[in-house]
Amino acid sequence: MTALVFASIFADSLNLNGDQANLFVLQQRLKWAGHSSTIAPVSSLAELEQSKADFLFLGHGSIAAWKACEAQWPSLAKDFLTFSNSRSALAVSSGADRVLAASGAQPAVLDASVSEFCLDDFDSQKILGYKNTSSIANSTLRVERAILTWLHGPVLAKNPAVADAILSDLLSISPKGLANENTRKIDEIVAGVWHLEMPKK
Amino acid sequence: MRYLLAILIGRLTRVAVRLVRPGGGSALPGLVLSRLAPGLLASTLSSFEHGLVIVTGSAGKSTTTKMAVAIVRAHGLNVFTNPSTANIEQGFFSAILERSNLLAKVPGDIAILEMDEAHAAAIVKRVRPSFATILNVLEDQLDRFEDPAFVRRDLALVGESATDGVILNADDQNILWMLAESSGMRNVSWFGLTETVLAGARSGLGTAPTYLPQLVRPETQTTAIAVHELDLGVILNSGEPVQLTLPNRGLHFAVDAVAALETAQRVLAADFDASLAVKTLNDLPPVFARGEVKQVNGEEVEFILVQNPASFQLNLDNLTTKPGQILFAIGTDVHDPSWLWTVDLANLSHADVVTGYNHAEAALLLAYHEIPVGSVIADLDEALEAFFALPEPKNGLKTVIFSADSMRRTRRALGFIDPEDVTR
């Protein structure tokens, strides 16, 4: 049994659309596969280093939340990128936007009043969810070992293949090694979610 | 005479819709009327002798409005109001259509309307209310409102437009900041809960965090000083203590009650009769589907509406008994079901039937939380049939937890077509 540590940056503030549920999804899938995990809330580089995290998560926040978080940790997007040079990480929506900007690339024009269901290509598979911008061609991309997605909310719940790709990378096992009765049940339900949303595309 | 044709066409539309869908169809006639006579809303809302009272904010609008309307009516005024949840512009047009004569004259001494935050901000540019009651700001409908700061901005426009007074919630920092950042509001008074009462809320009141420095809470004029189950103790703005019974359990209903009482005291001024107000609230049935218990097939069934993270959380926190059987229905109104994942589901023991347009999203949420589910049935009518065919639970009630769209469809399917047909 492996015990993983998931660090979450400003977990309470950057959870505008239920983004933190992505860590819950990873934890549940790990538990079902017989492994354990803990979540380390971090609000500074020192706390991140102290956490000895295997994986780093950055969510989506309101304008005021970001202002408060960045006042406390001005280099958080850059530190996120540095972390993801060597370990895997996930940033969603406005979190992804800030990390992309820190990488020197042009961030998307975020418009949270856009809540558009989309289906895109990612890592030779499909990924679906709700995005807050129509100014990017593809909702999800990789920068270093980080997955940046402009899909918000519980992205990994609706995309179990992406969740298992993260976990299999962390555990150095095949995604097939994570399959069990619970994940099969989830797969069936997710098929229903995809079926419901696909005709809109 | 100006609006005669528009009123006639609107009424014909209403008759046609009701022939096709009994109990439904208030939206389309209102929409038709709003297109044919856009100026009718402002002229109607400006026509009441005692003016217009707007009740707005993220949550609690329906219950607060219903309470304030009941108190003001009990004092002898004829009140024009809108049905629960019909709180956007076309809903007001529908309400006008329902109540007006052919010359578009709506009888009444005063209008007390619940208004969606964005629609209220737009409407006050055309009609200035006499009073505005502003309840709260939640992280709600983010696909529409984008950010709680923008909701505060809309609410400030409403407060600034009120000519006689503004009634505000002292326990929401968003409201304090809204006032601080506004260009000024006339004759502000406050309602709220004592610190002790607030401490009893398991998950707080669910208001959106501001991430701004904490402002000093103002002194409240109408205050809830004790809440136990349905019993509520209040100090009125005259200093008089009163005791009343809430229509539903839950601290959010106590907030609604003090908001309504403060509103009624401001509107009625010297005519306000505390004992009459208390008697009125004691007799008031809940707004439909807010903890409403009704007989279905000879069995008592509880209906709980969830519209946003706070209402879902507060309703789950206030389940006094474990529901015997649960139907969980999330409909098309939940455009983006992501917010469901922000709710602590510890009190949701199981769901016998999961349904609604977003049945798969709902089932996914429950599956990850390892909450046992009996069956997932996409079609709501079939789901209702299956749920009500279950034998009566040995403990607890059959409980229906639904979003607004599923609520409307469920009520129609069960024949509850009169929104006012709700009893304690």
XYZ file of C-alpha atoms in Angstrom:
625
model
C 0.000 0.000 0.000
C 1.308 3.430 -0.967
C 0.476 6.610 0.957
C 0.403 9.737 -1.190
C 0.323 13.398 -0.184
C -1.752 15.823 -2.239
C -0.958 19.464 -1.615
C -3.736 21.946 -2.261
C -2.984 25.646 -2.619
C -5.437 27.804 -0.645
C -7.904 24.939 -0.558
C -10.624 26.954 1.176
C -10.470 30.022 -1.062
C -9.845 28.478 -4.488
C -12.869 26.218 -4.671
C -15.379 28.374 -6.472
C -16.978 25.629 -8.531
C -16.205 22.651 -6.361
C -12.702 22.315 -7.836
C -11.297 20.789 -4.657
C -13.490 17.762 -5.342
C -10.797 16.710 -7.816
C -8.615 15.754 -4.871
C -11.524 13.918 -3.268
C -11.938 11.972 -6.511
C -8.248 11.034 -6.529
C -8.450 10.036 -2.865
C -11.478 7.836 -3.390
C -9.991 6.100 -6.437
C -6.785 5.505 -4.484
C -8.721 4.114 -1.527
C -10.674 1.785 -3.784
C -7.354 0.543 -5.174
C -6.086 -0.169 -1.669
C -3.849 2.884 -1.192
C -4.097 5.807 1.179
C -3.620 9.543 0.867
C -3.724 12.767 2.791
C -4.419 16.322 1.706
C -2.004 19.033 2.835
C -3.496 22.513 2.542
C -0.661 24.927 1.691
C -0.548 28.694 1.592
C 3.175 29.361 1.109
C 6.235 27.867 -0.575
C 7.575 26.869 2.836
C 4.407 24.902 3.588
C 4.557 23.288 0.160
C 8.148 22.170 0.691
C 7.335 20.967 4.188
C 4.390 18.935 2.927
C 6.643 16.678 0.809
C 3.744 16.524 -1.601
C 3.603 13.982 -4.403
C 1.032 16.029 -6.282
C 0.012 19.679 -6.316
C -3.444 21.114 -7.006
C -4.520 24.671 -7.763
C -8.212 25.559 -8.014
C -10.325 28.433 -9.242
C -11.277 31.466 -7.181
C -13.215 34.696 -7.277
C -11.414 37.934 -8.133
C -11.294 38.865 -4.444
C -10.053 35.405 -3.447
C -7.159 35.603 -5.922
C -6.268 39.061 -4.725
C -6.076 37.808 -1.144
C -4.146 34.633 -2.044
C -1.586 36.395 -4.237
C -1.045 39.073 -1.609
C -0.033 36.291 0.760
C 1.955 34.204 -1.774
C 2.935 36.421 -4.729
C 5.034 33.756 -6.489
C 2.502 30.923 -6.213
C 1.999 30.428 -9.961
C 5.764 30.399 -10.580
C 6.299 28.035 -7.642
C 3.570 25.792 -9.045
C 5.500 25.611 -12.327
C 8.758 24.874 -10.555
C 7.089 22.054 -8.616
C 5.725 20.571 -11.807
C 9.186 20.348 -13.355
C 9.668 17.211 -11.324
C 6.275 16.096 -10.055
C 2.742 15.991 -11.381
C 0.216 18.711 -10.751
C -3.204 19.934 -11.834
C -4.482 23.502 -12.145
C -8.037 24.349 -13.179
C -9.747 27.405 -14.676
C -8.328 30.665 -13.284
C -5.592 28.590 -11.600
C -4.553 27.197 -14.991
C -4.652 30.669 -16.454
C -2.261 32.049 -13.865
C 0.152 29.134 -14.253
C 0.136 29.529 -18.035
C 0.874 33.237 -17.659
C 3.738 32.410 -15.281
C 5.192 30.096 -17.949
C 5.450 33.066 -20.302
C 2.655 31.930 -22.597
C -0.384 34.027 -23.299
C -3.202 33.218 -20.844
C -6.763 32.780 -22.061
C -9.316 35.517 -21.708
C -11.306 34.145 -18.805
C -14.971 34.933 -18.741
C -16.610 33.095 -15.887
C -20.014 34.036 -17.262
C -19.201 31.532 -20.008
C -20.087 28.117 -18.622
C -19.901 26.063 -21.723
C -19.841 22.294 -21.922
C -17.021 21.131 -24.161
C -15.360 17.966 -25.371
C -11.685 18.266 -26.304
C -8.637 16.154 -27.085
C -6.087 15.621 -24.359
C -3.198 13.129 -24.255
C -4.652 11.050 -27.100
C -7.996 10.785 -25.346
C -11.068 12.929 -24.861
C -11.771 15.196 -21.896
C -15.081 16.887 -21.161
C -16.481 19.424 -18.720
C -17.466 23.057 -18.250
C -15.094 25.813 -19.272
C -15.093 29.537 -18.473
C -13.645 30.831 -21.697
C -14.205 30.595 -25.395
C -10.840 32.160 -26.169
C -8.784 28.956 -26.161
C -8.801 26.311 -28.845
C -8.295 23.370 -26.512
C -9.475 23.341 -22.915
C -6.644 21.207 -21.548
C -2.890 21.108 -22.107
C 0.357 20.094 -20.434
C 3.075 22.430 -19.233
C 5.991 20.495 -17.771
C 4.338 17.704 -15.774
C 1.350 19.865 -14.915
C -2.058 19.444 -16.469
C -3.629 22.843 -17.050
C -7.325 22.796 -17.773
C -9.823 25.584 -18.288
C -12.535 23.137 -17.313
C -13.737 23.936 -13.826
C -15.304 21.941 -11.038
C -14.874 18.190 -10.531
C -13.142 17.562 -13.871
C -11.574 14.292 -12.742
C -14.940 12.887 -11.619
C -16.246 13.149 -15.167
C -12.928 12.055 -16.689
C -11.811 8.958 -14.786
C -9.224 8.099 -17.444
C -7.410 11.364 -16.689
C -7.686 10.683 -12.938
C -6.204 7.232 -13.383
C -3.447 8.567 -15.641
C -2.425 10.866 -12.778
C -2.614 8.087 -10.199
C -0.828 5.491 -12.300
C 1.960 8.026 -12.851
C 2.171 8.678 -9.113
C 2.111 4.973 -8.226
C 4.209 3.885 -11.220
C 1.673 1.256 -12.149
C -0.558 0.627 -15.159
C -3.975 2.349 -15.066
C -5.449 -1.163 -15.332
C -4.058 -1.826 -11.874
C -6.473 0.736 -10.491
C -9.620 -0.956 -11.798
C -12.040 -2.423 -9.287
C -15.751 -2.822 -8.661
C -16.175 0.820 -7.618
C -14.352 2.278 -10.610
C -16.371 0.057 -12.945
C -19.562 1.439 -11.377
C -18.221 4.968 -11.806
C -17.353 4.222 -15.444
C -20.955 3.200 -16.095
C -22.301 6.409 -14.565
C -19.745 8.551 -16.392
C -20.871 6.933 -19.651
C -24.329 8.301 -18.800
C -22.927 11.787 -18.197
C -21.062 11.709 -21.500
C -24.101 10.325 -23.333
C -26.251 13.142 -21.959
C -23.855 15.900 -22.880
C -22.409 14.637 -26.176
C -25.313 15.594 -28.471
C -24.812 19.245 -27.470
C -21.353 19.238 -29.006
C -56.690 51.574 -23.519
C -52.997 51.667 -24.471
C -52.342 48.115 -23.324
C -55.740 46.560 -24.100
C -54.588 44.553 -27.119
C -51.417 43.373 -25.393
C -53.407 42.230 -22.334
C -55.888 40.397 -24.533
C -53.156 38.579 -26.472
C -51.356 37.745 -23.236
C -54.519 36.269 -21.734
C -55.235 34.245 -24.840
C -51.684 32.889 -24.681
C -52.211 31.949 -21.045
C -55.448 30.114 -21.832
C -53.765 28.269 -24.710
C -50.764 27.257 -22.586
C -52.962 26.022 -19.746
C -55.051 23.952 -22.125
C -51.898 22.189 -23.278
C -50.213 22.018 -19.857
C -52.551 22.285 -16.867
C -50.877 23.976 -13.925
C -47.935 25.232 -15.912
C -47.090 27.944 -18.335
C -46.834 31.239 -16.462
C -43.604 32.132 -18.254
C -44.719 32.308 -21.895
C -47.706 34.664 -21.424
C -45.448 36.985 -19.427
C -42.839 36.859 -22.155
C -45.439 37.647 -24.816
C -46.786 40.579 -22.794
C -43.279 41.923 -22.146
C -42.604 41.964 -25.897
C -45.924 43.610 -26.785
C -45.982 46.175 -23.972
C -42.497 46.677 -22.515
C -43.518 49.919 -20.782
C -46.302 48.219 -18.851
C -44.046 46.971 -16.055
C -42.724 50.393 -15.091
C -46.133 52.047 -15.349
C -47.750 49.343 -13.212
C -45.054 49.285 -10.537
C -45.175 53.082 -10.291
C -48.925 53.111 -9.796
C -49.267 51.974 -6.178
C -50.072 54.594 -3.565
C -47.670 53.120 -1.001
C -45.005 52.407 -3.592
C -42.927 49.370 -4.464
C -40.931 47.197 -2.064
C -38.216 45.033 -3.607
C -36.913 41.962 -1.782
C -33.686 40.742 -3.343
C -30.436 38.871 -2.660
C -29.141 35.381 -3.411
C -31.366 33.338 -1.101
C -34.498 33.629 1.009
C -36.369 35.965 -1.333
C -39.506 33.836 -1.652
C -39.983 33.166 2.044
C -39.152 36.726 3.128
C -41.514 38.185 0.518
C -44.297 35.803 1.444
C -43.899 36.703 5.122
C -43.754 40.476 4.511
C -46.758 40.332 2.166
C -48.788 38.378 4.725
C -48.000 40.831 7.522
C -48.788 43.892 5.405
C -52.027 42.307 4.128
C -53.046 41.485 7.690
C -52.806 45.216 8.397
C -55.454 45.879 5.768
C -53.402 46.871 2.747
C -54.093 45.358 -0.656
C -50.725 43.972 -1.819
C -49.678 43.143 -5.356
C -46.992 40.445 -5.356
C -45.458 37.781 -7.590
C -45.664 34.009 -7.140
C -42.662 32.319 -5.560
C -39.630 31.969 -7.900
C -41.329 33.992 -10.692
C -38.809 36.693 -9.864
C -37.487 37.752 -13.229
C -38.957 40.314 -15.601
C -41.263 37.949 -17.479
C -42.548 36.658 -14.120
C -43.607 40.196 -13.188
C -45.403 40.554 -16.509
C -47.161 37.233 -15.822
C -48.206 38.488 -12.392
C -49.572 41.692 -13.953
C -51.481 39.640 -16.503
C -52.929 37.524 -13.718
C -54.117 40.473 -11.628
C -54.899 43.303 -14.035
C -58.154 44.250 -15.682
C -58.324 44.637 -19.444
C -57.118 48.220 -19.158
C -53.964 46.945 -17.455
C -54.915 48.398 -14.093
C -53.672 46.263 -11.209
C -55.581 46.798 -7.979
C -53.536 47.323 -4.853
C -52.168 49.800 -2.339
C -48.585 48.571 -2.484
C -46.402 46.172 -4.489
C -44.048 43.831 -2.632
C -42.025 41.773 -5.097
C -39.188 39.310 -4.825
C -36.655 40.071 -7.527
C -33.672 38.257 -8.940
C -30.561 40.347 -8.248
C -29.673 41.169 -11.857
C -33.286 41.798 -12.896
C -33.779 44.074 -9.882
C -30.709 46.108 -10.848
C -32.141 46.554 -14.349
C -35.682 47.361 -13.210
C -34.712 50.075 -10.692
C -33.369 52.108 -13.608
C -36.998 52.426 -14.733
C -38.890 52.391 -11.415
C -37.500 53.505 -8.075
C -38.702 51.397 -5.164
C -39.780 53.026 -1.941
C -38.007 50.329 0.087
C -35.423 47.674 -0.783
C -34.763 44.662 1.422
C -31.401 43.104 0.583
C -30.831 39.683 2.059
C -27.418 38.239 1.236
C -24.807 37.265 -1.339
C -24.016 33.613 -1.890
C -21.678 31.895 -4.318
C -24.659 31.091 -6.491
C -25.335 30.868 -10.225
C -21.723 31.662 -11.026
C -22.401 30.890 -14.672
C -24.602 34.032 -14.616
C -23.043 36.243 -12.005
C -19.391 35.381 -12.526
C -18.220 36.627 -9.145
C -19.856 37.559 -5.820
C -18.357 41.058 -6.166
C -20.538 41.643 -9.215
C -23.637 40.579 -7.279
C -22.765 43.166 -4.627
C -22.569 45.771 -7.375
C -26.058 44.855 -8.661
C -27.504 44.917 -5.157
C -25.931 48.307 -4.472
C -27.800 49.730 -7.481
C -31.041 48.467 -5.973
C -30.282 49.893 -2.526
C -29.172 53.245 -3.919
C -32.418 53.599 -5.850
C -34.736 53.172 -2.838
C -36.408 56.472 -2.012
C -37.646 55.836 1.540
C -35.361 53.257 3.061
C -33.173 50.178 2.803
C -33.368 47.089 5.007
C -30.123 45.133 5.220
C -28.697 41.921 6.697
C -26.092 42.718 9.345
C -24.720 39.153 9.333
C -23.423 39.125 5.781
C -20.136 40.955 5.273
C -21.014 41.253 1.574
C -23.925 43.484 2.522
C -21.754 45.601 4.786
C -19.203 45.987 1.980
C -21.960 46.661 -0.544
C -23.081 49.605 1.592
C -19.514 50.774 2.236
C -18.728 50.777 -1.493
C -22.052 52.321 -2.553
C -22.650 55.936 -3.377
C -25.041 56.071 -0.434
C -28.363 54.638 0.666
C -31.211 56.389 2.434
C -32.467 55.488 5.910
C -30.721 52.154 6.354
C -31.931 49.742 9.028
C -30.630 46.300 9.886
C -31.880 42.851 10.777
C -29.831 39.931 12.044
C -29.174 37.184 14.537
C -27.375 37.391 17.867
C -23.934 35.834 18.069
C -25.326 32.966 20.159
C -27.992 32.178 17.582
C -25.458 32.342 14.740
C -23.196 29.944 16.595
C -25.942 27.332 16.295
C -25.581 27.142 12.523
C -23.576 24.043 11.674
C -22.330 25.432 8.374
C -22.950 29.130 9.006
C -25.407 30.962 6.785
C -23.522 30.077 3.615
C -22.776 33.646 2.578
C -19.941 34.212 0.125
C -16.573 35.102 1.645
C -15.488 38.637 0.731
C -11.700 38.271 1.285
C -11.845 41.866 2.471
C -11.162 43.237 5.955
C -13.942 42.444 8.406
C -16.278 45.419 8.843
C -17.838 46.161 12.207
C -21.282 44.624 12.428
C -23.895 47.361 12.795
C -26.452 47.306 15.556
C -29.607 45.593 14.377
C -33.090 47.033 14.690
C -34.867 43.656 14.436
C -32.981 40.749 15.937
C -33.473 37.007 16.317
C -32.373 36.308 19.876
C -33.298 32.624 20.223
C -34.074 29.820 17.787
C -35.063 26.337 18.845
C -36.594 24.047 16.248
C -39.550 26.130 14.997
C -39.603 28.567 17.922
C -38.138 31.992 17.277
C -37.611 34.804 19.774
C -37.285 38.288 18.259
C -36.648 41.779 19.534
C -38.530 44.196 17.283
C -37.265 47.654 16.356
C -39.460 49.151 19.057
C -37.542 47.044 21.589
C -40.564 44.801 22.139
C -39.747 41.085 22.489
C -42.022 38.658 20.617
C -42.162 34.890 20.279
C -43.322 33.182 17.095
C -43.372 29.865 15.302
C -41.499 29.491 12.023
C -43.115 27.711 9.085
C -39.951 25.633 8.586
C -36.992 24.516 10.667
C -33.603 26.037 9.921
C -31.739 29.185 10.788
C -32.159 30.589 7.289
C -35.922 30.783 7.939
C -35.199 32.772 11.107
C -33.194 35.222 8.970
C -36.111 35.458 6.534
C -38.518 36.125 9.417
C -36.499 38.989 10.917
C -35.973 40.442 7.418
C -39.728 40.328 6.818
C -40.520 41.791 10.229
C -38.092 44.679 9.784
C -39.470 45.308 6.285
C -43.056 45.317 7.527
C -42.192 47.647 10.413
C -40.526 50.107 8.021
C -43.378 49.969 5.501
C -46.211 50.189 8.020
C -44.401 52.560 10.394
C -46.769 53.645 13.194
C -49.521 51.329 11.927
C -47.434 48.227 12.638
C -49.115 45.951 15.180
C -46.665 43.446 16.690
C -49.275 40.980 17.924
C -50.964 40.971 14.517
C -47.602 40.377 12.809
C -46.817 37.476 15.147
C -50.245 35.918 14.670
C -49.827 36.239 10.897
C -46.434 34.549 10.870
C -47.663 31.818 13.214
C -50.433 30.966 10.774
C -48.311 31.280 7.636
C -47.730 28.088 5.668
C -44.256 27.497 4.201
C -43.498 28.616 0.682
C -44.097 25.561 -1.425
C -41.330 22.961 -1.409
C -39.379 24.659 1.375
C -39.799 21.876 3.874
C -43.415 21.465 2.835
C -45.149 18.263 3.965
C -48.029 17.072 1.802
C -50.173 13.983 1.476
C -49.437 11.853 -1.578
C -51.424 8.629 -1.929
C -52.469 8.988 1.702
C -48.853 9.194 2.833
C -47.028 12.236 4.244
C -44.202 13.359 1.966
C -41.669 16.116 2.627
C -40.497 18.319 -0.251
C -37.166 20.115 -0.044
C -36.004 22.533 -2.713
C -32.256 22.977 -3.239
C -31.216 25.883 -5.441
C -27.608 26.572 -4.551
C -24.839 25.243 -2.272
C -26.151 27.143 0.745
C -29.765 26.001 0.460
C -28.650 22.398 -0.163
C -26.270 22.522 2.814
C -28.680 24.261 5.195
C -31.501 21.897 4.308
C -29.285 18.850 4.833
C -28.015 20.294 8.123
C -31.585 20.803 9.284
C -32.972 17.357 8.552
C -34.341 16.652 12.023
C -35.042 13.012 11.347
C -33.430 10.635 8.929
C -35.729 10.575 5.904
C -37.144 7.095 5.389
C -36.946 7.149 1.599
C -35.375 9.779 -0.607
C -35.930 10.849 -4.183
C -33.083 13.064 -5.422
C -33.879 14.999 -8.591
C -31.582 17.517 -10.269
C -33.142 19.123 -13.298
C -32.274 21.365 -16.217
C -32.176 24.501 -14.058
C -28.839 23.273 -12.713
C -27.020 24.319 -15.848
C -23.645 23.447 -14.376
C -23.841 20.802 -11.620
C -20.283 21.530 -10.393
C -21.592 23.342 -7.305
C -23.189 20.157 -6.014
C -19.639 19.029 -5.161
C -19.164 21.900 -2.695
C -21.851 20.533 -0.357
C -21.044 18.337 2.660
C -23.266 15.291 2.074
C -22.653 13.671 5.461
C -26.363 13.968 6.331
C -27.557 12.387 3.091
C -27.789 8.763 4.152
C -29.036 7.288 0.889
C -31.189 7.909 -2.164
C -33.817 5.406 -3.206
C -34.301 7.035 -6.600
C -32.063 9.464 -8.478
C -33.626 11.303 -11.400
C -33.991 14.587 -13.309
C -32.225 15.824 -16.410
C -28.921 15.732 -14.499
C -29.553 12.250 -13.085
C -26.165 10.955 -14.225
C -24.294 13.911 -12.697
C -26.240 13.407 -9.458
C -25.566 9.675 -9.464
C -21.859 10.338 -10.033
C -21.757 12.659 -7.030
C -23.441 10.080 -4.803
C -21.297 7.214 -6.088
C -18.055 9.021 -5.255
C -19.435 9.767 -1.787
C -20.371 6.080 -1.428
C -23.968 7.031 -0.690
C -26.183 4.017 -1.443
C -28.539 4.531 -4.395
C -31.547 2.309 -5.126
C -32.095 3.145 -8.765
C -31.272 5.820 -11.315
C -34.236 6.612 -13.560
C -33.736 9.248 -16.227
C -37.416 10.035 -16.785
C -38.859 12.044 -13.891
C -42.427 10.770 -14.305
C -41.234 7.155 -14.246
C -39.010 7.940 -11.270
C -41.920 9.476 -9.358
C -44.056 6.445 -10.123
C -41.331 4.099 -8.868
C -40.686 6.196 -5.767
C -44.309 6.511 -4.728
C -44.834 2.798 -5.345
C -42.315 2.027 -2.592
C -44.002 0.736 0.577
C -44.386 3.390 3.276
C -41.114 3.660 5.227
C -41.134 2.195 8.743
C -39.185 5.205 10.037
C -39.189 8.759 8.728
C -40.984 10.190 5.744
C -40.692 9.832 2.041
C -38.585 12.879 1.200
C -38.176 14.542 -2.164
C -35.044 16.653 -2.583
C -35.149 18.498 -5.876
C -33.896 21.474 -7.824
C -36.347 24.092 -9.156
C -37.033 22.518 -12.536
C -37.643 19.077 -11.031
C -39.805 20.707 -8.363
C -42.076 22.303 -10.951
C -42.367 19.061 -12.914
C -42.943 17.008 -9.774
C -45.658 19.318 -8.507
C -47.376 19.217 -11.871
C -47.112 15.428 -12.056
C -48.603 15.127 -8.564
C -51.374 17.610 -9.346
C -50.156 20.342 -6.976
C -50.801 23.105 -9.441
C -51.680 25.930 -7.048
C -48.497 27.444 -5.585
C -50.522 28.879 -2.712
C -51.963 25.489 -1.788
C -49.479 24.812 1.001
C -50.358 24.057 4.603
C -48.392 23.738 7.823
